[in-house]
mmCIF file with all atom_site columns, C-alpha atoms in Angstrom:
data_model
loop_
_atom_site.group_PDB
_atom_site.id
_atom_site.type_symbol
_atom_site.label_atom_id
_atom_site.label_alt_id
_atom_site.label_comp_id
_atom_site.label_asym_id
_atom_site.label_entity_id
_atom_site.label_seq_id
_atom_site.pdbx_PDB_ins_code
_atom_site.Cartn_x
_atom_site.Cartn_y
_atom_site.Cartn_z
_atom_site.occupancy
_atom_site.B_iso_or_equiv
_atom_site.pdbx_formal_charge
_atom_site.auth_seq_id
_atom_site.auth_comp_id
_atom_site.auth_asym_id
_atom_site.auth_atom_id
_atom_site.pdbx_PDB_model_num
ATOM 1   C CA . MET A 1 1   ? 31.611  1.415   -7.642  1.00 0.00 ? 30  MET A CA 1
ATOM 2   C CA . ARG A 1 2   ? 28.120  1.639   -8.870  1.00 0.00 ? 31  ARG A CA 1
ATOM 3   C CA . GLN A 1 3   ? 27.538  -2.139  -9.347  1.00 0.00 ? 32  GLN A CA 1
ATOM 4   C CA . ARG A 1 4   ? 28.165  -2.835  -5.614  1.00 0.00 ? 33  ARG A CA 1
ATOM 5   C CA . ILE A 1 5   ? 25.646  -0.080  -4.425  1.00 0.00 ? 34  ILE A CA 1
ATOM 6   C CA . GLN A 1 6   ? 23.192  -2.064  -2.029  1.00 0.00 ? 35  GLN A CA 1
ATOM 7   C CA . ARG A 1 7   ? 20.878  0.709   -1.677  1.00 0.00 ? 36  ARG A CA 1
ATOM 8   C CA . ILE A 1 8   ? 19.320  3.493   -3.542  1.00 0.00 ? 37  ILE A CA 1
ATOM 9   C CA . ALA A 1 9   ? 19.127  6.704   -1.129  1.00 0.00 ? 38  ALA A CA 1
ATOM 10  C CA . LEU A 1 10  ? 17.989  10.000  -2.568  1.00 0.00 ? 39  LEU A CA 1
ATOM 11  C CA . ALA A 1 11  ? 18.313  12.816  -0.353  1.00 0.00 ? 40  ALA A CA 1
ATOM 12  C CA . ALA A 1 12  ? 18.410  16.481  0.113   1.00 0.00 ? 41  ALA A CA 1
ATOM 13  C CA . GLY A 1 13  ? 17.269  16.765  -3.468  1.00 0.00 ? 42  GLY A CA 1
ATOM 14  C CA . SER A 1 14  ? 20.842  16.239  -4.439  1.00 0.00 ? 43  SER A CA 1
ATOM 15  C CA . ARG A 1 15  ? 21.534  16.287  -8.075  1.00 0.00 ? 44  ARG A CA 1
ATOM 16  C CA . THR A 1 16  ? 24.488  14.038  -7.520  1.00 0.00 ? 45  THR A CA 1
ATOM 17  C CA . ASP A 1 17  ? 21.805  11.610  -6.129  1.00 0.00 ? 46  ASP A CA 1
ATOM 18  C CA . ARG A 1 18  ? 19.620  12.124  -8.454  1.00 0.00 ? 47  ARG A CA 1
ATOM 19  C CA . PHE A 1 19  ? 22.115  11.131  -11.318 1.00 0.00 ? 48  PHE A CA 1
ATOM 20  C CA . GLU A 1 20  ? 23.152  8.251   -9.583  1.00 0.00 ? 49  GLU A CA 1
ATOM 21  C CA . ALA A 1 21  ? 19.212  7.195   -9.352  1.00 0.00 ? 50  ALA A CA 1
ATOM 22  C CA . GLU A 1 22  ? 19.253  7.342   -12.967 1.00 0.00 ? 51  GLU A CA 1
ATOM 23  C CA . PHE A 1 23  ? 22.175  5.649   -13.719 1.00 0.00 ? 52  PHE A CA 1
ATOM 24  C CA . VAL A 1 24  ? 21.424  2.856   -11.789 1.00 0.00 ? 53  VAL A CA 1
ATOM 25  C CA . GLU A 1 25  ? 17.467  2.476   -12.621 1.00 0.00 ? 54  GLU A CA 1
ATOM 26  C CA . PRO A 1 26  ? 17.658  1.141   -16.262 1.00 0.00 ? 55  PRO A CA 1
ATOM 27  C CA . SER A 1 27  ? 19.376  -2.107  -15.578 1.00 0.00 ? 56  SER A CA 1
ATOM 28  C CA . MET A 1 28  ? 16.474  -2.808  -12.855 1.00 0.00 ? 57  MET A CA 1
ATOM 29  C CA . PRO A 1 29  ? 13.039  -4.183  -13.795 1.00 0.00 ? 58  PRO A CA 1
ATOM 30  C CA . LEU A 1 30  ? 11.726  -1.907  -11.140 1.00 0.00 ? 59  LEU A CA 1
ATOM 31  C CA . ASN A 1 31  ? 11.108  1.185   -12.820 1.00 0.00 ? 60  ASN A CA 1
ATOM 32  C CA . ILE A 1 32  ? 11.514  4.388   -10.537 1.00 0.00 ? 61  ILE A CA 1
ATOM 33  C CA . VAL A 1 33  ? 10.802  8.022   -11.602 1.00 0.00 ? 62  VAL A CA 1
ATOM 34  C CA . ASP A 1 34  ? 11.833  10.469  -9.361  1.00 0.00 ? 63  ASP A CA 1
ATOM 35  C CA . LYS A 1 35  ? 9.948   13.939  -10.307 1.00 0.00 ? 64  LYS A CA 1
ATOM 36  C CA . GLY A 1 36  ? 10.969  15.588  -7.070  1.00 0.00 ? 65  GLY A CA 1
ATOM 37  C CA . GLU A 1 37  ? 13.466  16.902  -4.258  1.00 0.00 ? 66  GLU A CA 1
ATOM 38  C CA . ASN A 1 38  ? 14.345  15.568  -0.775  1.00 0.00 ? 67  ASN A CA 1
ATOM 39  C CA . ASN A 1 39  ? 13.017  12.352  -1.542  1.00 0.00 ? 68  ASN A CA 1
ATOM 40  C CA . VAL A 1 40  ? 14.203  9.500   0.318   1.00 0.00 ? 69  VAL A CA 1
ATOM 41  C CA . ILE A 1 41  ? 14.223  6.096   -1.221  1.00 0.00 ? 70  ILE A CA 1
ATOM 42  C CA . ASP A 1 42  ? 15.085  2.580   0.556   1.00 0.00 ? 71  ASP A CA 1
ATOM 43  C CA . ILE A 1 43  ? 15.296  -0.207  -1.991  1.00 0.00 ? 72  ILE A CA 1
ATOM 44  C CA . ASP A 1 44  ? 17.726  -3.272  -1.408  1.00 0.00 ? 73  ASP A CA 1
ATOM 45  C CA . ALA A 1 45  ? 19.338  -3.477  -5.157  1.00 0.00 ? 74  ALA A CA 1
ATOM 46  C CA . ARG A 1 46  ? 19.815  -7.607  -4.477  1.00 0.00 ? 75  ARG A CA 1
ATOM 47  C CA . ASP A 1 47  ? 15.870  -7.658  -4.411  1.00 0.00 ? 76  ASP A CA 1
ATOM 48  C CA . GLN A 1 48  ? 15.577  -6.202  -7.889  1.00 0.00 ? 77  GLN A CA 1
ATOM 49  C CA . HIS A 1 49  ? 15.708  -9.123  -9.741  1.00 0.00 ? 78  HIS A CA 1
ATOM 50  C CA . ALA A 1 50  ? 11.911  -10.031 -8.035  1.00 0.00 ? 79  ALA A CA 1
ATOM 51  C CA . GLN A 1 51  ? 10.665  -6.463  -8.323  1.00 0.00 ? 80  GLN A CA 1
ATOM 52  C CA . ALA A 1 52  ? 8.645   -5.184  -11.260 1.00 0.00 ? 81  ALA A CA 1
ATOM 53  C CA . GLY A 1 53  ? 6.311   -2.328  -12.229 1.00 0.00 ? 82  GLY A CA 1
ATOM 54  C CA . LYS A 1 54  ? 6.420   1.348   -11.675 1.00 0.00 ? 83  LYS A CA 1
ATOM 55  C CA . ILE A 1 55  ? 6.943   4.031   -9.070  1.00 0.00 ? 84  ILE A CA 1
ATOM 56  C CA . TYR A 1 56  ? 6.213   7.573   -9.871  1.00 0.00 ? 85  TYR A CA 1
ATOM 57  C CA . ILE A 1 57  ? 7.145   10.225  -7.670  1.00 0.00 ? 86  ILE A CA 1
ATOM 58  C CA . ASN A 1 58  ? 5.418   13.362  -8.778  1.00 0.00 ? 87  ASN A CA 1
ATOM 59  C CA . GLY A 1 59  ? 6.554   15.090  -5.489  1.00 0.00 ? 88  GLY A CA 1
ATOM 60  C CA . ASP A 1 60  ? 8.931   16.218  -2.746  1.00 0.00 ? 89  ASP A CA 1
ATOM 61  C CA . ASN A 1 61  ? 9.853   15.293  1.076   1.00 0.00 ? 90  ASN A CA 1
ATOM 62  C CA . ASN A 1 62  ? 8.674   11.600  0.857   1.00 0.00 ? 91  ASN A CA 1
ATOM 63  C CA . TYR A 1 63  ? 10.209  8.099   2.042   1.00 0.00 ? 92  TYR A CA 1
ATOM 64  C CA . ILE A 1 64  ? 9.872   5.483   0.276   1.00 0.00 ? 93  ILE A CA 1
ATOM 65  C CA . ARG A 1 65  ? 11.067  1.955   1.665   1.00 0.00 ? 94  ARG A CA 1
ATOM 66  C CA . ILE A 1 66  ? 10.643  -1.522  0.128   1.00 0.00 ? 95  ILE A CA 1
ATOM 67  C CA . GLY A 1 67  ? 12.096  -4.257  2.388   1.00 0.00 ? 96  GLY A CA 1
ATOM 68  C CA . ARG A 1 68  ? 13.748  -6.997  1.488   1.00 0.00 ? 97  ARG A CA 1
ATOM 69  C CA . GLY A 1 69  ? 12.745  -10.036 -0.386  1.00 0.00 ? 98  GLY A CA 1
ATOM 70  C CA . CYS A 1 70  ? 9.173   -8.426  -1.813  1.00 0.00 ? 99  CYS A CA 1
ATOM 71  C CA . VAL A 1 71  ? 8.291   -9.376  -4.790  1.00 0.00 ? 100 VAL A CA 1
ATOM 72  C CA . SER A 1 72  ? 5.873   -7.239  -7.551  1.00 0.00 ? 101 SER A CA 1
ATOM 73  C CA . ASP A 1 73  ? 4.565   -7.877  -10.895 1.00 0.00 ? 102 ASP A CA 1
ATOM 74  C CA . LYS A 1 74  ? 5.103   -6.056  -14.031 1.00 0.00 ? 103 LYS A CA 1
ATOM 75  C CA . ASP A 1 75  ? 1.803   -4.355  -14.042 1.00 0.00 ? 104 ASP A CA 1
ATOM 76  C CA . MET A 1 76  ? 2.279   -2.999  -10.163 1.00 0.00 ? 105 MET A CA 1
ATOM 77  C CA . HIS A 1 77  ? 1.598   0.876   -10.862 1.00 0.00 ? 106 HIS A CA 1
ATOM 78  C CA . ILE A 1 78  ? 2.255   3.268   -7.917  1.00 0.00 ? 107 ILE A CA 1
ATOM 79  C CA . VAL A 1 79  ? 2.196   6.982   -7.675  1.00 0.00 ? 108 VAL A CA 1
ATOM 80  C CA . ILE A 1 80  ? 3.213   9.098   -4.757  1.00 0.00 ? 109 ILE A CA 1
ATOM 81  C CA . GLU A 1 81  ? 2.702   12.830  -4.268  1.00 0.00 ? 110 GLU A CA 1
ATOM 82  C CA . SER A 1 82  ? 4.368   14.872  -1.944  1.00 0.00 ? 111 SER A CA 1
ATOM 83  C CA . ASN A 1 83  ? 5.147   14.369  1.955   1.00 0.00 ? 112 ASN A CA 1
ATOM 84  C CA . CYS A 1 84  ? 3.688   11.027  1.859   1.00 0.00 ? 113 CYS A CA 1
ATOM 85  C CA . LYS A 1 85  ? 4.890   7.670   3.109   1.00 0.00 ? 114 LYS A CA 1
ATOM 86  C CA . PHE A 1 86  ? 5.090   4.453   1.646   1.00 0.00 ? 115 PHE A CA 1
ATOM 87  C CA . ASP A 1 87  ? 6.796   1.786   3.864   1.00 0.00 ? 116 ASP A CA 1
ATOM 88  C CA . ILE A 1 88  ? 6.320   -2.045  2.775   1.00 0.00 ? 117 ILE A CA 1
ATOM 89  C CA . GLY A 1 89  ? 8.141   -5.032  4.933   1.00 0.00 ? 118 GLY A CA 1
ATOM 90  C CA . GLU A 1 90  ? 9.665   -7.757  4.397   1.00 0.00 ? 119 GLU A CA 1
ATOM 91  C CA . ASP A 1 91  ? 8.798   -10.995 2.251   1.00 0.00 ? 120 ASP A CA 1
ATOM 92  C CA . VAL A 1 92  ? 5.623   -8.678  0.837   1.00 0.00 ? 121 VAL A CA 1
ATOM 93  C CA . ARG A 1 93  ? 3.857   -9.702  -2.482  1.00 0.00 ? 122 ARG A CA 1
ATOM 94  C CA . LEU A 1 94  ? 2.843   -6.160  -3.926  1.00 0.00 ? 123 LEU A CA 1
ATOM 95  C CA . GLY A 1 95  ? 1.790   -8.390  -6.900  1.00 0.00 ? 124 GLY A CA 1
ATOM 96  C CA . MET A 1 96  ? 0.028   -5.977  -9.432  1.00 0.00 ? 125 MET A CA 1
ATOM 97  C CA . ALA A 1 97  ? -0.900  -3.467  -6.640  1.00 0.00 ? 126 ALA A CA 1
ATOM 98  C CA . ASN A 1 98  ? -2.676  -0.369  -8.288  1.00 0.00 ? 127 ASN A CA 1
ATOM 99  C CA . ILE A 1 99  ? -1.614  2.460   -5.233  1.00 0.00 ? 128 ILE A CA 1
ATOM 100 C CA . TYR A 1 100 ? -2.034  6.146   -5.202  1.00 0.00 ? 129 TYR A CA 1
ATOM 101 C CA . ILE A 1 101 ? -0.888  8.054   -2.272  1.00 0.00 ? 130 ILE A CA 1
ATOM 102 C CA . GLY A 1 102 ? -2.111  11.604  -2.093  1.00 0.00 ? 131 GLY A CA 1
ATOM 103 C CA . PRO A 1 103 ? -0.030  14.714  -0.791  1.00 0.00 ? 132 PRO A CA 1
ATOM 104 C CA . GLY A 1 104 ? 0.726   14.031  3.186   1.00 0.00 ? 133 GLY A CA 1
ATOM 105 C CA . SER A 1 105 ? -0.296  10.244  3.237   1.00 0.00 ? 134 SER A CA 1
ATOM 106 C CA . MET A 1 106 ? 1.192   7.175   4.422   1.00 0.00 ? 135 MET A CA 1
ATOM 107 C CA . LEU A 1 107 ? 0.533   3.309   3.297   1.00 0.00 ? 136 LEU A CA 1
ATOM 108 C CA . ARG A 1 108 ? 2.071   1.158   5.574   1.00 0.00 ? 137 ARG A CA 1
ATOM 109 C CA . VAL A 1 109 ? 2.389   -3.057  4.793   1.00 0.00 ? 138 VAL A CA 1
ATOM 110 C CA . GLY A 1 110 ? 3.547   -5.279  7.186   1.00 0.00 ? 139 GLY A CA 1
ATOM 111 C CA . ASP A 1 111 ? 5.949   -8.369  6.573   1.00 0.00 ? 140 ASP A CA 1
ATOM 112 C CA . ARG A 1 112 ? 4.727   -11.288 4.715   1.00 0.00 ? 141 ARG A CA 1
ATOM 113 C CA . THR A 1 113 ? 1.492   -9.697  3.559   1.00 0.00 ? 142 THR A CA 1
ATOM 114 C CA . GLY A 1 114 ? 0.233   -10.494 0.147   1.00 0.00 ? 143 GLY A CA 1
ATOM 115 C CA . PHE A 1 115 ? -1.578  -9.166  -2.548  1.00 0.00 ? 144 PHE A CA 1
ATOM 116 C CA . THR A 1 116 ? -3.071  -11.807 -5.137  1.00 0.00 ? 145 THR A CA 1
ATOM 117 C CA . GLY A 1 117 ? -3.756  -10.205 -8.541  1.00 0.00 ? 146 GLY A CA 1
ATOM 118 C CA . LEU A 1 118 ? -4.897  -6.283  -8.690  1.00 0.00 ? 147 LEU A CA 1
ATOM 119 C CA . VAL A 1 119 ? -5.669  -4.724  -5.657  1.00 0.00 ? 148 VAL A CA 1
ATOM 120 C CA . HIS A 1 120 ? -6.490  -0.984  -5.369  1.00 0.00 ? 149 HIS A CA 1
ATOM 121 C CA . LEU A 1 121 ? -5.296  1.155   -2.532  1.00 0.00 ? 150 LEU A CA 1
ATOM 122 C CA . ASN A 1 122 ? -5.966  5.054   -2.222  1.00 0.00 ? 151 ASN A CA 1
ATOM 123 C CA . PRO A 1 123 ? -4.869  6.923   1.172   1.00 0.00 ? 152 PRO A CA 1
ATOM 124 C CA . VAL A 1 124 ? -5.268  10.636  0.565   1.00 0.00 ? 153 VAL A CA 1
ATOM 125 C CA . GLU A 1 125 ? -6.317  13.243  2.309   1.00 0.00 ? 154 GLU A CA 1
ATOM 126 C CA . ALA A 1 126 ? -3.595  13.302  4.380   1.00 0.00 ? 155 ALA A CA 1
ATOM 127 C CA . LYS A 1 127 ? -5.208  10.130  5.980   1.00 0.00 ? 156 LYS A CA 1
ATOM 128 C CA . ALA A 1 128 ? -3.498  6.375   6.236   1.00 0.00 ? 157 ALA A CA 1
ATOM 129 C CA . ILE A 1 129 ? -3.964  3.057   5.331   1.00 0.00 ? 158 ILE A CA 1
ATOM 130 C CA . GLU A 1 130 ? -2.341  0.422   7.473   1.00 0.00 ? 159 GLU A CA 1
ATOM 131 C CA . ILE A 1 131 ? -2.147  -3.273  6.819   1.00 0.00 ? 160 ILE A CA 1
ATOM 132 C CA . GLY A 1 132 ? -0.692  -5.380  9.590   1.00 0.00 ? 161 GLY A CA 1
ATOM 133 C CA . THR A 1 133 ? 1.339   -8.597  9.231   1.00 0.00 ? 162 THR A CA 1
ATOM 134 C CA . ASP A 1 134 ? 0.803   -12.043 7.393   1.00 0.00 ? 163 ASP A CA 1
ATOM 135 C CA . CYS A 1 135 ? -2.037  -10.561 5.797   1.00 0.00 ? 164 CYS A CA 1
ATOM 136 C CA . SER A 1 136 ? -4.008  -12.277 2.382   1.00 0.00 ? 165 SER A CA 1
ATOM 137 C CA . ILE A 1 137 ? -5.737  -9.665  0.513   1.00 0.00 ? 166 ILE A CA 1
ATOM 138 C CA . ALA A 1 138 ? -7.110  -11.043 -2.822  1.00 0.00 ? 167 ALA A CA 1
ATOM 139 C CA . SER A 1 139 ? -8.149  -9.444  -6.058  1.00 0.00 ? 168 SER A CA 1
ATOM 140 C CA . GLY A 1 140 ? -9.937  -6.923  -6.742  1.00 0.00 ? 169 GLY A CA 1
ATOM 141 C CA . VAL A 1 141 ? -9.987  -5.602  -3.419  1.00 0.00 ? 170 VAL A CA 1
ATOM 142 C CA . TRP A 1 142 ? -10.493 -1.899  -2.740  1.00 0.00 ? 171 TRP A CA 1
ATOM 143 C CA . MET A 1 143 ? -9.452  0.467   0.362   1.00 0.00 ? 172 MET A CA 1
ATOM 144 C CA . THR A 1 144 ? -10.068 4.131   0.443   1.00 0.00 ? 173 THR A CA 1
ATOM 145 C CA . THR A 1 145 ? -9.834  6.809   2.994   1.00 0.00 ? 174 THR A CA 1
ATOM 146 C CA . SER A 1 146 ? -12.031 9.261   0.764   1.00 0.00 ? 175 SER A CA 1
ATOM 147 C CA . ASP A 1 147 ? -15.397 9.357   -0.670  1.00 0.00 ? 176 ASP A CA 1
ATOM 148 C CA . PHE A 1 148 ? -13.728 11.742  -3.369  1.00 0.00 ? 177 PHE A CA 1
ATOM 149 C CA . HIS A 1 149 ? -16.394 13.884  -3.066  1.00 0.00 ? 178 HIS A CA 1
ATOM 150 C CA . SER A 1 150 ? -17.514 16.215  -0.832  1.00 0.00 ? 179 SER A CA 1
ATOM 151 C CA . ILE A 1 151 ? -20.953 16.059  1.168   1.00 0.00 ? 180 ILE A CA 1
ATOM 152 C CA . VAL A 1 152 ? -21.832 19.754  2.022   1.00 0.00 ? 181 VAL A CA 1
ATOM 153 C CA . SER A 1 153 ? -24.599 20.598  4.613   1.00 0.00 ? 182 SER A CA 1
ATOM 154 C CA . ARG A 1 154 ? -27.097 23.305  2.394   1.00 0.00 ? 183 ARG A CA 1
ATOM 155 C CA . SER A 1 155 ? -27.812 25.344  5.557   1.00 0.00 ? 184 SER A CA 1
ATOM 156 C CA . GLY A 1 156 ? -24.397 25.612  6.909   1.00 0.00 ? 185 GLY A CA 1
ATOM 157 C CA . GLY A 1 157 ? -22.051 24.657  4.149   1.00 0.00 ? 186 GLY A CA 1
ATOM 158 C CA . GLU A 1 158 ? -19.692 22.387  6.042   1.00 0.00 ? 187 GLU A CA 1
ATOM 159 C CA . ARG A 1 159 ? -18.142 19.362  4.636   1.00 0.00 ? 188 ARG A CA 1
ATOM 160 C CA . LEU A 1 160 ? -20.322 16.269  6.405   1.00 0.00 ? 189 LEU A CA 1
ATOM 161 C CA . ASN A 1 161 ? -17.900 13.319  4.631   1.00 0.00 ? 190 ASN A CA 1
ATOM 162 C CA . PRO A 1 162 ? -14.858 13.922  6.262   1.00 0.00 ? 191 PRO A CA 1
ATOM 163 C CA . ALA A 1 163 ? -11.665 11.764  5.202   1.00 0.00 ? 192 ALA A CA 1
ATOM 164 C CA . LYS A 1 164 ? -10.966 8.879   7.638   1.00 0.00 ? 193 LYS A CA 1
ATOM 165 C CA . PRO A 1 165 ? -8.180  6.183   7.889   1.00 0.00 ? 194 PRO A CA 1
ATOM 166 C CA . VAL A 1 166 ? -8.240  2.656   7.450   1.00 0.00 ? 195 VAL A CA 1
ATOM 167 C CA . ARG A 1 167 ? -6.438  -0.188  10.007  1.00 0.00 ? 196 ARG A CA 1
ATOM 168 C CA . VAL A 1 168 ? -6.126  -3.780  8.809   1.00 0.00 ? 197 VAL A CA 1
ATOM 169 C CA . GLY A 1 169 ? -4.847  -6.121  11.811  1.00 0.00 ? 198 GLY A CA 1
ATOM 170 C CA . ASN A 1 170 ? -2.127  -8.924  11.525  1.00 0.00 ? 199 ASN A CA 1
ATOM 171 C CA . HIS A 1 171 ? -3.724  -12.160 9.906   1.00 0.00 ? 200 HIS A CA 1
ATOM 172 C CA . VAL A 1 172 ? -6.323  -10.978 8.504   1.00 0.00 ? 201 VAL A CA 1
ATOM 173 C CA . TRP A 1 173 ? -7.973  -12.449 5.512   1.00 0.00 ? 202 TRP A CA 1
ATOM 174 C CA . ILE A 1 174 ? -10.016 -10.116 2.621   1.00 0.00 ? 203 ILE A CA 1
ATOM 175 C CA . ALA A 1 175 ? -11.811 -12.011 -0.132  1.00 0.00 ? 204 ALA A CA 1
ATOM 176 C CA . ASN A 1 176 ? -12.084 -11.281 -3.981  1.00 0.00 ? 205 ASN A CA 1
ATOM 177 C CA . GLN A 1 177 ? -13.736 -7.710  -4.595  1.00 0.00 ? 206 GLN A CA 1
ATOM 178 C CA . ALA A 1 178 ? -14.378 -6.449  -0.874  1.00 0.00 ? 207 ALA A CA 1
ATOM 179 C CA . THR A 1 179 ? -14.142 -3.215  -0.144  1.00 0.00 ? 208 THR A CA 1
ATOM 180 C CA . LEU A 1 180 ? -13.067 -1.076  2.695   1.00 0.00 ? 209 LEU A CA 1
ATOM 181 C CA . LEU A 1 181 ? -14.093 2.388   2.687   1.00 0.00 ? 210 LEU A CA 1
ATOM 182 C CA . LYS A 1 182 ? -13.146 5.206   5.086   1.00 0.00 ? 211 LYS A CA 1
ATOM 183 C CA . GLY A 1 183 ? -12.988 4.418   8.530   1.00 0.00 ? 212 GLY A CA 1
ATOM 184 C CA . SER A 1 184 ? -13.070 1.026   8.652   1.00 0.00 ? 213 SER A CA 1
ATOM 185 C CA . THR A 1 185 ? -10.981 -1.136  11.550  1.00 0.00 ? 214 THR A CA 1
ATOM 186 C CA . ILE A 1 186 ? -10.558 -4.620  11.023  1.00 0.00 ? 215 ILE A CA 1
ATOM 187 C CA . GLY A 1 187 ? -9.328  -6.377  14.092  1.00 0.00 ? 216 GLY A CA 1
ATOM 188 C CA . ASP A 1 188 ? -6.583  -9.213  14.044  1.00 0.00 ? 217 ASP A CA 1
ATOM 189 C CA . ASN A 1 189 ? -7.631  -12.793 12.457  1.00 0.00 ? 218 ASN A CA 1
ATOM 190 C CA . ALA A 1 190 ? -10.649 -11.288 10.847  1.00 0.00 ? 219 ALA A CA 1
ATOM 191 C CA . ILE A 1 191 ? -12.242 -12.538 7.643   1.00 0.00 ? 220 ILE A CA 1
ATOM 192 C CA . ILE A 1 192 ? -13.750 -10.413 4.838   1.00 0.00 ? 221 ILE A CA 1
ATOM 193 C CA . GLY A 1 193 ? -16.083 -11.886 2.303   1.00 0.00 ? 222 GLY A CA 1
ATOM 194 C CA . ALA A 1 194 ? -16.125 -11.838 -1.043  1.00 0.00 ? 223 ALA A CA 1
ATOM 195 C CA . HIS A 1 195 ? -17.973 -8.689  -2.228  1.00 0.00 ? 224 HIS A CA 1
ATOM 196 C CA . ALA A 1 196 ? -18.459 -7.277  1.131   1.00 0.00 ? 225 ALA A CA 1
ATOM 197 C CA . VAL A 1 197 ? -18.274 -3.538  1.816   1.00 0.00 ? 226 VAL A CA 1
ATOM 198 C CA . VAL A 1 198 ? -17.180 -2.626  5.200   1.00 0.00 ? 227 VAL A CA 1
ATOM 199 C CA . THR A 1 199 ? -17.523 0.956   6.823   1.00 0.00 ? 228 THR A CA 1
ATOM 200 C CA . GLY A 1 200 ? -16.948 0.642   10.508  1.00 0.00 ? 229 GLY A CA 1
ATOM 201 C CA . LEU A 1 201 ? -15.418 -1.890  12.984  1.00 0.00 ? 230 LEU A CA 1
ATOM 202 C CA . VAL A 1 202 ? -14.448 -5.475  12.445  1.00 0.00 ? 231 VAL A CA 1
ATOM 203 C CA . PRO A 1 203 ? -13.825 -7.317  15.674  1.00 0.00 ? 232 PRO A CA 1
ATOM 204 C CA . PRO A 1 204 ? -11.002 -9.679  16.166  1.00 0.00 ? 233 PRO A CA 1
ATOM 205 C CA . HIS A 1 205 ? -11.640 -13.584 14.988  1.00 0.00 ? 234 HIS A CA 1
ATOM 206 C CA . CYS A 1 206 ? -14.863 -12.705 13.322  1.00 0.00 ? 235 CYS A CA 1
ATOM 207 C CA . VAL A 1 207 ? -16.210 -12.996 9.998   1.00 0.00 ? 236 VAL A CA 1
ATOM 208 C CA . ALA A 1 208 ? -17.926 -10.358 8.211   1.00 0.00 ? 237 ALA A CA 1
ATOM 209 C CA . ALA A 1 209 ? -20.119 -10.372 4.785   1.00 0.00 ? 238 ALA A CA 1
ATOM 210 C CA . GLY A 1 210 ? -22.569 -8.616  2.892   1.00 0.00 ? 239 GLY A CA 1
ATOM 211 C CA . ASN A 1 211 ? -23.134 -5.001  1.642   1.00 0.00 ? 240 ASN A CA 1
ATOM 212 C CA . PRO A 1 212 ? -23.167 -3.362  4.301   1.00 0.00 ? 241 PRO A CA 1
ATOM 213 C CA . ALA A 1 213 ? -20.968 -5.881  5.806   1.00 0.00 ? 242 ALA A CA 1
ATOM 214 C CA . ARG A 1 214 ? -21.847 -7.375  9.142   1.00 0.00 ? 243 ARG A CA 1
ATOM 215 C CA . ILE A 1 215 ? -20.650 -9.990  11.545  1.00 0.00 ? 244 ILE A CA 1
ATOM 216 C CA . VAL A 1 216 ? -21.882 -13.525 10.460  1.00 0.00 ? 245 VAL A CA 1
ATOM 217 C CA . ARG A 1 217 ? -19.515 -15.715 12.358  1.00 0.00 ? 246 ARG A CA 1
ATOM 218 C CA . GLU A 1 218 ? -17.784 -15.307 15.607  1.00 0.00 ? 247 GLU A CA 1
ATOM 219 C CA . ASP A 1 219 ? -14.755 -16.943 17.333  1.00 0.00 ? 248 ASP A CA 1
ATOM 220 C CA . VAL A 1 220 ? -12.714 -17.802 13.999  1.00 0.00 ? 249 VAL A CA 1
ATOM 221 C CA . THR A 1 221 ? -8.936  -17.899 12.721  1.00 0.00 ? 250 THR A CA 1
ATOM 222 C CA . TRP A 1 222 ? -7.701  -19.300 9.162   1.00 0.00 ? 251 TRP A CA 1
ATOM 223 C CA . ARG A 1 223 ? -5.295  -20.819 7.822   1.00 0.00 ? 252 ARG A CA 1
ATOM 224 C CA . SER A 1 224 ? -3.801  -20.732 4.332   1.00 0.00 ? 253 SER A CA 1
ATOM 225 C CA . ASP A 1 225 ? -3.523  -24.478 3.620   1.00 0.00 ? 254 ASP A CA 1
ATOM 226 C CA . LEU A 1 226 ? -6.585  -26.413 3.512   1.00 0.00 ? 255 LEU A CA 1
ATOM 227 C CA . ILE A 1 227 ? -6.675  -29.434 6.328   1.00 0.00 ? 256 ILE A CA 1
#
């Protein structure tokens, strides 16, 4: 009976469901450690041979989905807190992704997007990182929704650097060591140069480079093959 299971689904914090997951996981290259309650995990067992690494679920009430055809490396490391959403589309190459999803935050990656090497994604402070379809994201890229420290007004005491979401459109190429800081929005078919630091809007069909990133070319697109 257990050998015919196509999906792992943990719901309602059931101890029976948790025992089922613990029974199945040791035979799978992808190691899922669920320490919480009411977590729903949707991963097709037919794809487990192509997936590796570790997912640590530290909290409760999370939704975790990895679509069909995804692949990951043994060095993939994901930590998920409580009330989070981790939604990966189909045919995604997660590579050695290093991901931390803070409480109430979300990471969504569209179909056929690929990470090369070590990519760091940090949606925190109840914000989202959303990456579209058919994107190519190179090794050393960082994306974060927070500064991880507060800048505070001396006179009023209020925080001056609130967290903001990061959004990447469809068919975007982000080159090695680029950084997308909180509030970054990348339009469809855009290209982000190596070591660029993005803090705001990059329109569609543009190349952005430098620190801080600025538009260096317009009216472009890109292909993965060399012509």
